[in-house]
Each structure stands twice: as structure tokens, then as C-alpha cells.
Short mmCIF file of C-alpha atoms in Angstrom, two decimals:
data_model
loop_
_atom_site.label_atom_id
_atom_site.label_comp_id
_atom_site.label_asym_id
_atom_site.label_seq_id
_atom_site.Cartn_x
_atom_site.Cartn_y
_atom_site.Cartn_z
CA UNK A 1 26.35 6.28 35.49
CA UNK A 2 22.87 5.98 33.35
CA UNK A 3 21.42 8.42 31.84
CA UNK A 4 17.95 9.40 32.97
CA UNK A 5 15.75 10.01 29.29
CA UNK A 6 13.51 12.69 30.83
CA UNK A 7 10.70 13.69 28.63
CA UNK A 8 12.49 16.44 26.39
CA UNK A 9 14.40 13.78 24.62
CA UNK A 10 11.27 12.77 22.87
CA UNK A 11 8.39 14.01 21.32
CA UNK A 12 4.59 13.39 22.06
CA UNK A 13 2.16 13.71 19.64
CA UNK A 14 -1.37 13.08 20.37
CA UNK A 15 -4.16 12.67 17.73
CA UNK A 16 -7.46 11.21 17.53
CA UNK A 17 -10.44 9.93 14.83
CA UNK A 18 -13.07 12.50 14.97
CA UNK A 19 -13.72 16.00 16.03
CA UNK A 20 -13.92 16.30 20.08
CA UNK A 21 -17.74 15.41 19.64
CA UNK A 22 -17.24 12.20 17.30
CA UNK A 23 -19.53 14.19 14.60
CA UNK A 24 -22.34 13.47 16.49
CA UNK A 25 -23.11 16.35 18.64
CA UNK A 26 -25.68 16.38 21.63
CA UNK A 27 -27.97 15.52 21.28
CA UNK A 28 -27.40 12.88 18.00
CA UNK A 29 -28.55 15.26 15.05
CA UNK A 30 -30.70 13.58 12.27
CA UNK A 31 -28.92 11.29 10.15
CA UNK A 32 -26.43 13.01 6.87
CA UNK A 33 -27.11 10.38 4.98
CA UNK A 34 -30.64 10.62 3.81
CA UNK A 35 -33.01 7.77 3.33
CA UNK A 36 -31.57 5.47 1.03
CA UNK A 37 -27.69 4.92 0.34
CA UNK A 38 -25.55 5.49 -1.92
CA UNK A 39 -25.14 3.93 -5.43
CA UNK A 40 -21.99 4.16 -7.45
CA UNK A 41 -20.10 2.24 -9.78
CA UNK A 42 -17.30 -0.28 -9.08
CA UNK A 43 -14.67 2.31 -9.49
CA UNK A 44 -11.75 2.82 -7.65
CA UNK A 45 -11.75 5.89 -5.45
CA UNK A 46 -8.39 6.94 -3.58
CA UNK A 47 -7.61 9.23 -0.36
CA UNK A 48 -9.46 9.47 2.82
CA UNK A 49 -10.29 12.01 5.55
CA UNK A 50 -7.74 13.99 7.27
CA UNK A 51 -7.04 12.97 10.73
CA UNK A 52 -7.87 15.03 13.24
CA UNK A 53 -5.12 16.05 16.09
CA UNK A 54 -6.07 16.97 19.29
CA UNK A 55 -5.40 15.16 23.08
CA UNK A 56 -8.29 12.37 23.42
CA UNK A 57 -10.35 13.42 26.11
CA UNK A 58 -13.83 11.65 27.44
CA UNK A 59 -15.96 9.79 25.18
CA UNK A 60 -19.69 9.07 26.20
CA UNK A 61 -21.17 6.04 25.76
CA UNK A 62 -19.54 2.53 26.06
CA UNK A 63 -16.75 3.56 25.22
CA UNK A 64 -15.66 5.53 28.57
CA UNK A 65 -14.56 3.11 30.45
CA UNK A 66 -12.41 1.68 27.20
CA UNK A 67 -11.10 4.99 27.03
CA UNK A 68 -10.00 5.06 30.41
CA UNK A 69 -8.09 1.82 30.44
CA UNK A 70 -4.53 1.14 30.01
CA UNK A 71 -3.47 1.55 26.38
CA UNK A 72 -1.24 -1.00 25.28
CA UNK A 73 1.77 0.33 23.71
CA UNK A 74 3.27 -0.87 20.23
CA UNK A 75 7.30 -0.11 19.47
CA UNK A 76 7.99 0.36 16.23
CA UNK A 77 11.47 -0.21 15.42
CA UNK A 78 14.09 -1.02 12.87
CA UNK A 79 17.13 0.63 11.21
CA UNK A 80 17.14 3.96 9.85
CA UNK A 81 14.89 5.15 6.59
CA UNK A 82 13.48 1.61 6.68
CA UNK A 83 9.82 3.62 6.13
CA UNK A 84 8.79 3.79 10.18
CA UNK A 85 7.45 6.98 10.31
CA UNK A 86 5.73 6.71 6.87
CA UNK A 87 4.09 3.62 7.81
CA UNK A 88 1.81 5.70 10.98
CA UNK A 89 2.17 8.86 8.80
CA UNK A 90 -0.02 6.50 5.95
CA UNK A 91 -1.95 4.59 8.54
CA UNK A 92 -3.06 7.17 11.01
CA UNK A 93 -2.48 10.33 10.01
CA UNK A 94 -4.32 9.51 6.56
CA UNK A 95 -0.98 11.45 4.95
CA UNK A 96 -0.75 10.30 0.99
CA UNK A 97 2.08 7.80 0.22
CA UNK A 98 3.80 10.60 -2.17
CA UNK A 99 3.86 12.94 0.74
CA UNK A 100 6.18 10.69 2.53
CA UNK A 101 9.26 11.34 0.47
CA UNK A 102 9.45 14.85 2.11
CA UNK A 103 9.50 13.16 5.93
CA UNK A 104 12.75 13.70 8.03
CA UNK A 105 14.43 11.23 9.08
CA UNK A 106 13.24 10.90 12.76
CA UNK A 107 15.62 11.93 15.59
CA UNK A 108 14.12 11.49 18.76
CA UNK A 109 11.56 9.04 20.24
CA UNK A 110 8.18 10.04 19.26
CA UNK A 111 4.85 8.64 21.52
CA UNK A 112 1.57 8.52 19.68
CA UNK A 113 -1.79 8.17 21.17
CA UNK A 114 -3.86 6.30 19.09
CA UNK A 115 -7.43 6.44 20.10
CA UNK A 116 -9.50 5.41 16.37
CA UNK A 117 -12.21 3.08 18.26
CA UNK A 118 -13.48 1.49 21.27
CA UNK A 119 -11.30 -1.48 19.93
CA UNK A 120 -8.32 -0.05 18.75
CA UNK A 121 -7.04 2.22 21.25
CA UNK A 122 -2.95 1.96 22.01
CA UNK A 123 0.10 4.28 21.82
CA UNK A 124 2.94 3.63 19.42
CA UNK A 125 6.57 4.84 20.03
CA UNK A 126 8.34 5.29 16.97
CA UNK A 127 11.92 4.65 17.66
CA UNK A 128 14.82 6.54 15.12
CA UNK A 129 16.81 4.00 13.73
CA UNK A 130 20.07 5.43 15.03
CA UNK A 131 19.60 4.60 18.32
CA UNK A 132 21.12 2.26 20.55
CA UNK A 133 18.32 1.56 23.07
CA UNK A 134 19.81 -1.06 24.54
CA UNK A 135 23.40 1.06 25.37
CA UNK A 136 23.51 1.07 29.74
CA UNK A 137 23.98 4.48 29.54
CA UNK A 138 20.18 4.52 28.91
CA UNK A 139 17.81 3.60 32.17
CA UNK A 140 14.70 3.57 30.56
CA UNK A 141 14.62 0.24 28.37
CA UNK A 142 13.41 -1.92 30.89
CA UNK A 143 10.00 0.09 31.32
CA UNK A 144 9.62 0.50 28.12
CA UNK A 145 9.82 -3.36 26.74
CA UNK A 146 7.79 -4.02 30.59
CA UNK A 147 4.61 -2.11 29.25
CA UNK A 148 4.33 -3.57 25.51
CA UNK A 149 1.89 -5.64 24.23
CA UNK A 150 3.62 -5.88 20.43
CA UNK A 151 6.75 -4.42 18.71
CA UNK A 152 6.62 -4.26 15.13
CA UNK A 153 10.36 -4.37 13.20
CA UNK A 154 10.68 -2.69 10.20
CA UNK A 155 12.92 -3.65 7.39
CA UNK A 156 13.23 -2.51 4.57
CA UNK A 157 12.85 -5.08 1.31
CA UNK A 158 15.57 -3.27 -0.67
CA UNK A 159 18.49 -2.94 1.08
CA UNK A 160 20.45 -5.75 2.31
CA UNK A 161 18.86 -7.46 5.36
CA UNK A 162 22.19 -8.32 7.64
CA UNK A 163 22.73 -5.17 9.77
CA UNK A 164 18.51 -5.46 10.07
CA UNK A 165 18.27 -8.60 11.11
CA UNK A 166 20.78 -8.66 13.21
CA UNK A 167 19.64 -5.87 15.42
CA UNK A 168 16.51 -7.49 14.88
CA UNK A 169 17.65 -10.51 16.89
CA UNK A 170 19.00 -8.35 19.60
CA UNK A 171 16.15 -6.42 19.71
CA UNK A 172 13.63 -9.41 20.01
CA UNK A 173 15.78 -11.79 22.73
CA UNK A 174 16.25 -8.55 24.82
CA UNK A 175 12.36 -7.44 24.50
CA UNK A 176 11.27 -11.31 25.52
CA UNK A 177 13.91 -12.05 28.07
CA UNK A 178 11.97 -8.48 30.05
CA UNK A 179 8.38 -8.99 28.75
CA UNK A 180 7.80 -12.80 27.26
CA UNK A 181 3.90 -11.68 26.21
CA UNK A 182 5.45 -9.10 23.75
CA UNK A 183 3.55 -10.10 20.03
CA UNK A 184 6.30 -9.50 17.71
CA UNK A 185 5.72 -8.51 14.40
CA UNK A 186 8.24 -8.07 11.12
CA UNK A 187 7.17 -5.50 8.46
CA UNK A 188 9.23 -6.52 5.07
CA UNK A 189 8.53 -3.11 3.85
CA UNK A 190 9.16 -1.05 0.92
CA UNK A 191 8.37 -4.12 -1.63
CA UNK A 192 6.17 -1.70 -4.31
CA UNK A 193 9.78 -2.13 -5.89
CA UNK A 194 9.99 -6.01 -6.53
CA UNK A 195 8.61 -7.99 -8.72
CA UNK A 196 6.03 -10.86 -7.34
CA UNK A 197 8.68 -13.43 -7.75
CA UNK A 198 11.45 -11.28 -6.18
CA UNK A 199 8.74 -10.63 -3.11
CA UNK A 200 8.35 -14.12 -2.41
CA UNK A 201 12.05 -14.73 -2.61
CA UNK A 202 12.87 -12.35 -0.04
CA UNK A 203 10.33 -12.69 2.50
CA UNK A 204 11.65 -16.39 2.65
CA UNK A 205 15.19 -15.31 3.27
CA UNK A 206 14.24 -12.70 5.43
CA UNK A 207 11.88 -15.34 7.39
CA UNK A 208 14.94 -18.03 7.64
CA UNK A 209 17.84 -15.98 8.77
CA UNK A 210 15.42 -14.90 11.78
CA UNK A 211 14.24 -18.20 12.44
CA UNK A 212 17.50 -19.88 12.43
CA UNK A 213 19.51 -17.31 14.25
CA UNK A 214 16.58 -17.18 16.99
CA UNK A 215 17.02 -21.04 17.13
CA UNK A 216 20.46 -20.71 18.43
CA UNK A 217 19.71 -18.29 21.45
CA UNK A 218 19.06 -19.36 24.34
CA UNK A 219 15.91 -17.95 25.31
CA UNK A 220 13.99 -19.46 28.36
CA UNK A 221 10.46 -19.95 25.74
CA UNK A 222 10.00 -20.20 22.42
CA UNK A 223 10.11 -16.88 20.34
CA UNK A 224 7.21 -17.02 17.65
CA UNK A 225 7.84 -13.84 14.59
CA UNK A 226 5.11 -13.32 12.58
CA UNK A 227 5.79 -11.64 9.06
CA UNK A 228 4.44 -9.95 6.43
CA UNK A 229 5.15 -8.22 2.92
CA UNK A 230 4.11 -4.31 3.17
CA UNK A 231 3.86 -1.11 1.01
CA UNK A 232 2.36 2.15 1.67
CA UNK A 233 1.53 2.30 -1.76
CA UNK A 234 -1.43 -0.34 -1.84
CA UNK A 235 -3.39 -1.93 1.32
CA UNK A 236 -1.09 -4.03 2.37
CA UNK A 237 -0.06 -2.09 4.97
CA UNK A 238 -3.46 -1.53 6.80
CA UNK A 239 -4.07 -5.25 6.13
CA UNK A 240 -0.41 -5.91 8.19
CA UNK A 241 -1.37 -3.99 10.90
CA UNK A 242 -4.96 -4.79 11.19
CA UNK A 243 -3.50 -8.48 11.76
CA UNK A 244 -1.35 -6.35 14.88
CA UNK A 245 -4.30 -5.19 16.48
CA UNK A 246 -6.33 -8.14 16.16
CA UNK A 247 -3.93 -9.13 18.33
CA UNK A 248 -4.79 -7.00 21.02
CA UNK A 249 -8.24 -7.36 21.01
CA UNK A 250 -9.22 -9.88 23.87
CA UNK A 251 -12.88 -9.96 22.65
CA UNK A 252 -11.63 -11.12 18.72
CA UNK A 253 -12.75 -14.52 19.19
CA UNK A 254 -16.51 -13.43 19.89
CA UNK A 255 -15.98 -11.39 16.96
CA UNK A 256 -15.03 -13.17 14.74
CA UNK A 257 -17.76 -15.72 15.85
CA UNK A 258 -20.66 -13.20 15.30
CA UNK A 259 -19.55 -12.43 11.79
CA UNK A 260 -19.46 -15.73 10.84
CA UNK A 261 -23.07 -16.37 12.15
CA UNK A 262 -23.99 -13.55 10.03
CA UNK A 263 -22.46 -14.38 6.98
CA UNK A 264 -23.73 -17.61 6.85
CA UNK A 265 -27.46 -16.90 7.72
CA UNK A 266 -27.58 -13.11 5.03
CA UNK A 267 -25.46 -15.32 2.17
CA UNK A 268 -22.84 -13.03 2.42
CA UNK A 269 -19.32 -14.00 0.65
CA UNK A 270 -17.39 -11.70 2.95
CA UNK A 271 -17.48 -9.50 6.30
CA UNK A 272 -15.36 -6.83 7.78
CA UNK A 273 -15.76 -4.72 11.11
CA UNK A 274 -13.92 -1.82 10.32
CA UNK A 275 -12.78 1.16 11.88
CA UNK A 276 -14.17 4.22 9.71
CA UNK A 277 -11.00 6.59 10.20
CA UNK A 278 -8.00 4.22 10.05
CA UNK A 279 -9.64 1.36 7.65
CA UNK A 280 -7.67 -0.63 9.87
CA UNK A 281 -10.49 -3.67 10.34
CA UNK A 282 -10.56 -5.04 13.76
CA UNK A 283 -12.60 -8.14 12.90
CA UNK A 284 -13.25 -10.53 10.08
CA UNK A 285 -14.97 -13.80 9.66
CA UNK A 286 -13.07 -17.24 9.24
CA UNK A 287 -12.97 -17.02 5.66
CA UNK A 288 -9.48 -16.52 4.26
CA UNK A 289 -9.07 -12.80 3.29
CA UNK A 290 -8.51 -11.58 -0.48
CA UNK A 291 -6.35 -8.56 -0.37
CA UNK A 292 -9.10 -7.45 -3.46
CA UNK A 293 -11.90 -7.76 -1.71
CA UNK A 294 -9.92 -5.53 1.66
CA UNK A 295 -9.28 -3.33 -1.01
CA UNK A 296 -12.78 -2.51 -2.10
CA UNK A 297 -14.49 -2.43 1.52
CA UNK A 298 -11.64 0.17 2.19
CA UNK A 299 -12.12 1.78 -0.98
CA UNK A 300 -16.17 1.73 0.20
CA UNK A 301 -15.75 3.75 3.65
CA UNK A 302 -13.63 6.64 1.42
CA UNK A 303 -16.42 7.38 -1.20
CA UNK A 304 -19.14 6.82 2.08
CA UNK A 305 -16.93 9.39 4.29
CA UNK A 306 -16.23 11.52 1.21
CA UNK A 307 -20.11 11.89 0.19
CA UNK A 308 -20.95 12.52 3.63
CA UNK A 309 -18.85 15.20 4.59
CA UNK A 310 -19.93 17.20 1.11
CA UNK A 311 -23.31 16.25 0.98
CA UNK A 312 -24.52 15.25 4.95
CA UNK A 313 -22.90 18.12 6.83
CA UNK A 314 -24.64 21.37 7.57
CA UNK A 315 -23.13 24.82 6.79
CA UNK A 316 -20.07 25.01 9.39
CA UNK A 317 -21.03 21.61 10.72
CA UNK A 318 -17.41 19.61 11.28
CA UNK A 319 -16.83 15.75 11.37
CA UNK A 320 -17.30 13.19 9.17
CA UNK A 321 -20.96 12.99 8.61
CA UNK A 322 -20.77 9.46 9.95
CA UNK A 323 -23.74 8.72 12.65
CA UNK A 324 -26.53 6.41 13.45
CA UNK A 325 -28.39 6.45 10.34
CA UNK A 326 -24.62 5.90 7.90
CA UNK A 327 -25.43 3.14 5.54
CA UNK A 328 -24.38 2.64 1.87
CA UNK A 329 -25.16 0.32 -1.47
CA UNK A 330 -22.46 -0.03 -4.04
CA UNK A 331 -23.69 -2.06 -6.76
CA UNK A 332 -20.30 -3.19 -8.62
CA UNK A 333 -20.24 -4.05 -12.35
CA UNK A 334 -19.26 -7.95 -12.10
CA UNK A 335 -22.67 -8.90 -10.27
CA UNK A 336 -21.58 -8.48 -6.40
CA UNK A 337 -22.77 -5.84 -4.56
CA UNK A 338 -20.66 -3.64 -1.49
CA UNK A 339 -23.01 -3.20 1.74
CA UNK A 340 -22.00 -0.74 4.64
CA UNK A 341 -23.88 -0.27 7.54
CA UNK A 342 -22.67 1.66 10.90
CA UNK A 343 -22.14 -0.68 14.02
CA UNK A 344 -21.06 2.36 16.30
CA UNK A 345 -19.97 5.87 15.95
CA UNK A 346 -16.10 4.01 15.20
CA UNK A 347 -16.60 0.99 13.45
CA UNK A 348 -18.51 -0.67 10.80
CA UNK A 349 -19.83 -3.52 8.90
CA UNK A 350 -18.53 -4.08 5.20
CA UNK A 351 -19.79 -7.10 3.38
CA UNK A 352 -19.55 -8.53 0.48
CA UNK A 353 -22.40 -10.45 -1.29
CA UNK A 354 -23.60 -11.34 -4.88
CA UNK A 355 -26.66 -9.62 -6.30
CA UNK A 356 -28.99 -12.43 -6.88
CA UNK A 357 -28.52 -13.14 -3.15
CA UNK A 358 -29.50 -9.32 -2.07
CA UNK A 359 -32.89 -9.70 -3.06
CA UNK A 360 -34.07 -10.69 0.63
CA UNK A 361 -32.73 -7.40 2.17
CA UNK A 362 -34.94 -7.42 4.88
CA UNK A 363 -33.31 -10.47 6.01
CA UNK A 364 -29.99 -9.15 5.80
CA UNK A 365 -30.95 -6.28 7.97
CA UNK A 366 -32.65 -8.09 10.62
CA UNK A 367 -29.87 -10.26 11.09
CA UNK A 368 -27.55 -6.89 10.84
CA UNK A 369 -29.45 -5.62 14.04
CA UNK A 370 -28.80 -8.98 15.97
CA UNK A 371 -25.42 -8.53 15.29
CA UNK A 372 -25.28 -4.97 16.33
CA UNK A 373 -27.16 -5.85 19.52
CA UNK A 374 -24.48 -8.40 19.90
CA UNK A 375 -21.89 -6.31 19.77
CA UNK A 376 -22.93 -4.07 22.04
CA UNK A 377 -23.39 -6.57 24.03
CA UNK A 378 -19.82 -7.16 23.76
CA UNK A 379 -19.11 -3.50 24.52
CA UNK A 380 -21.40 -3.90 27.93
CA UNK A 381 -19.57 -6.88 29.50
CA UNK A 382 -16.38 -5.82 28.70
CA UNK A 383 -17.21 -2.15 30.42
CA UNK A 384 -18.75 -3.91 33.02
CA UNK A 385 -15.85 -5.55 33.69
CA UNK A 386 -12.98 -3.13 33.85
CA UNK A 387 -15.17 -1.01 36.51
CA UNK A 388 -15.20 -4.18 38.79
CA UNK A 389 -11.17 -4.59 37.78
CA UNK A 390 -11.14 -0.92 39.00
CA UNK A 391 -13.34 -1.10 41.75
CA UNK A 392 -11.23 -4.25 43.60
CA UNK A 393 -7.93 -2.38 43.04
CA UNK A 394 -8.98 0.51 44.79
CA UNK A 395 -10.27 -1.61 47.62
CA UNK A 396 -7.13 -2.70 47.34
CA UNK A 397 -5.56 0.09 47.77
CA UNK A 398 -7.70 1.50 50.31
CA UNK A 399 -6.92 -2.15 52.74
CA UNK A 400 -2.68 -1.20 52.32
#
């Protein structure tokens, strides 16, 4: 007889970006971050704002009726200590890498609602490594590969892959033969601990065991892995699952589209939409990405975030300082210069330009508010069209 998993076999844990007001407040106070922005030096600047945890309730603006659509759901799965729960500890709970050695080993299936941005907005269940989800005695499986959009398998880099990839194969031809859209994702994790040349070597072994023991089965459609090298340690993590969400994102070609128009008419060398809590960046133009530059447009929205919440926050004010007004100048030491400017109370724009091209900077920020107006844009049609989704399945409904 199956077992029915009610909900007291796992745990739910719901957390958002922002305080219940997004640091704005109502009405929008004055801007924290005075007239000009900030100027620093090229340095490196670690740690980030602390999450905050509370249920996410209703968010004004465009971003309601996002907020009241179906969250796709991401599994995250893989054997046990292969770094699961350290990786969304890292990500979304903004919990320091060194913090992570003190984690439990995780016992029970845990749900998170993930609500950092109008964009990014899913739920991840993190899966302990000791269970057997597909055993029959368990009834939920079926629902649970039905509803995801991408499962992400963790292994981890220094241990020896065969009982990993092996579950890994069971895992994946069970998960497509139920849901064939599932995006599936393989986190070589834990590689802080190899050399470059020892990286590469592994990630191709890793890559061809899967590949060729996926060949064999006898799935109905091809099976397509995607995989990448990760450490909690440096970006490469947010940069792995930034390429998940993207992913997700039904608007990304538009996107990615408007940041290229920018780029090329403001002479900027590089351009990321990012969300400001998570640093996870939803967007990026066509350019290839250079895990140094990721690293110092991330590096920008801590000291921005940081500054703010010292220096733009009134006496018992909470949030993160970050509102209409939020834009920063980093001139950096090599001749490029960092440029943030906020797209929306969630995301925004990080570039990356050289300082003899900065000098028309009213050009750059005219063409910064056609791209905001574009986006928004975005926003619009894509609200506009999940109320007339909504509106002809209730009429639906209301016909039966």
C-alpha cells in the first residue's frame, strides 16, 4: 500500500528579498542615496545583506499579478553532503560560505519560496540525499516531477562520481518520462579543492559518463544536461544558477535584446540586469560573460546596499535603502569605470564601460531611461496577459 507524504514529513520555509514594504514605504520616501553616487576604489568588498524571512504576501505595482502566478518549482537533488543545502543557504539566504560547515545534514524535504523579483520568483524543494523518492511506497513523486520547470543535481567534485551519477540517471529518465519540459541542470560542486587542470578533467568525465549512459536508455526524446563547475566560495555559484533561471524567464529573449541595444548605442563593454538581494542576474547581453567582470558588478550591489543601509536609512527606518533614486559610480583603478542604476525596486542595471567612453553621460542616461521604459513595458504586457489567462479560465470555469 503507498504511503501518503502528508505535510509533516517536510518542512516549509518561506522567505523573501525585502522588508514587507520593499524599503519603499507609502508613499515612496525621498531617495537614500543623495544626489550624486558613490565613488570608491576598485577594491574587493565581501558579504551582502541578510535575507529577510517572512511569508510573501502582496506586492503593489507590476509586480502583483507576477506574484500571483504559478511559481515554478526547482528540485534540488543529489546524494547526501554533496553541498545542497549550502548552495540556497549561500544563494538566498545570503549565509557566509564558512557558516556552512555547521549545517545538518538535511532529513526531511524542505519547500522554499523564493520570491527575490518580479523575474525570479519559484519554490525550490531541497531533497536529503538519503532518500529514495522513487521507492512505490511513496505516492507523491508523480506530482512532484508533474509541476517542475528544472531540477538541478548536485554532485559533489571530490568524491567519486559512480553512486552520483548513477542515481543521477535514474533520477533524470524518471523526471522526463513524467514531465519531458523539465530543464535539467548538473552542479559539479565543491571544486574550491582542485586545481584548474584537475577541474577541467573532471567536469569532462563527469559530462561523458552522463551522456553515454543517457544514450543507452530508451527515452521517448532526447534528454539534453546542461553542466557546470560550482563553489560557494567564489561566484560561480550565483553565475550557475543565474544560467537556471534564465531559463525560466519567458521574456529573456526581449531582454537580452534591450541590453544589447543599449550597450551598443552608451559604448558600454558589458551589461547585467540584476536582482539586488540574490545577485543572481536575470539578464545579460550577447556578449560572452567573464566570470571577473560578474564578479565586480556583484561585488558593486554589496558596497551600494552596504552604504545605503548605513548612510540612506533614517533612525529605525528598515530595508535596504534601495529605491527610485539608487544609482552608483565606481571608478576602478585600471581605467574602466562600474555604473549602477535601479531598473525597479528588485532589479538593476550593472555595466561596465571604459572611462574615456563615460565622458558623454548624458547619453548614457537617456538611453538608460529608454531602456527602463522598455522594461516596464515588458512588465505591462506580460501582466496584461496573465489577467486575460486568468480571466478565460474562470469563464471557463464558470461555463462547466
Amino acid at each position: 500500500m503507498a504511503r501518503q507524504y502528508v505535510e509533516e514529513d517536510y518542512g516549509e520555509e518561506d522567505f523573501g528579498s525585502f522588508d514587507p514594504n520593499m524599503g519603499y514605504g507609502s508613499p515612496p520616501p525621498a531617495s537614500h542615496m543623495g544626489e550624486a553616487g558613490h565613488h570608491a576604489g576598485g577594491g574587493h568588498h565581501g558579504g551582502g545583506p541578510a535575507g529577510s524571512q517572512h511569508t510573501a504576501g502582496g506586492q503593489s505595482g507590476h509586480a502583483a499579478p507576477l506574484a500571483n502566478e504559478m511559481k515554478p518549482n526547482i528540485l534540488l537533488m543529489g546524494l547526501k553532503r554533496s553541498g545542497k543545502s549550502s548552495i540556497q543557504k549561500v544563494v538566498f539566504h545570503k549565509m557566509s560560505p564558512n557558516e556552512t560547515l555547521f549545517l545538518e545534514s538535511t532529513t526531511k524535504i524542505v519547500k522554499n519560496d523564493v520570491s527575490n523579483s518580479s523575474f525570479v520568483q519559484f519554490k525550490i524543494w531541497d531533497f536529503p540525499g538519503q532518500l529514495d523518492f522513487m521507492d512505490p511506497r511513496l505516492d507523491f513523486n508523480f506530482d512532484v516531477f508533474f509541476d517542475c520547470r528544472a531540477l538541478v543535481f548536485v554532485i559533489d567534485a571530490q568524491d567519486n562520481p559512480t553512486e552520483a551519477l548513477n542515481k543521477l540517471h535514474i533520477t533524470v529518465v524518471n523526471a522526463h518520462r513524467i514531465n519531458p519540459k523539465i530543464e535539467f541542470t548538473v552542479f559539479i560542486h565543491k571544486v574550491d579543492g582542485l586545481s584548474d587542470d584537475h577541474k577541467i578533467e573532471r567536469q569532462r568525465d563527469i559530462q561523458q559518463q552522463a551522456m553515454d549512459e543517457l544514450a543507452t536508455s530508451e527515452a521517448t526524446s532526447p534528454i539534453h544536461l546542461s553542466f557546470y563547475l560550482t563553489s560557494i566560495y567564489d561566484h560561480s555559484i550565483f553565475e550557475a544558477f543565474s544560467k537556471v533561471i534564465q531559463r525560466l524567464i519567458p521574456q529573456l529573449p526581449t531582454l537580452e535584446n534591450l541590453l544589447d541595444i543599449m550597450i551598443q548605442n552608451s559604448r558600454i563593454e558589458k551589461a547585467f540586469l540584476v536582482d539586488v538581494v540574490s545577485k543572481i542576474y536575470v539578464a545579460t547581453d550577447s556578449s560572452p560573460v567573464d566570470m571577473q567582470t560578474y564578479e565586480l558588478c556583484s561585488d558593486m550591489i554589496d558596497v551600494v546596499i552596504d552604504v545605503s543601509c548605513i548612510y540612506g536609512l533614517k533612525e529605525g527606518e528598515e530595508g535596504l535603502g534601495y529605491d527610485q533614486e539608487s544609482q552608483s559610480i565606481i571608478k576602478l583603478n585600471n581605467g574602466m569605470v562600474l555604473y549602477l542604476r535601479e531598473v525597479n525596486r528588485y532589479l538593476a542595471l550593472v555595466c561596465l564601460l571604459r572611462e574615456v567612453n563615460f565622458d558623454k553621460h548624458g547619453l548614457i542616461d537617456y538611453n538608460f531611461q529608454c531602456f527602463k521604459k522598455a522594461i516596464e513595458e515588458v512588465f505591462s504586457r506580460r501582466s496584461q496577459q496573465l489577467i486575460k489567462a486568468r480571466s478565460a479560465g474562470q469563464k471557463g470555469k464558470g461555463k462547466q
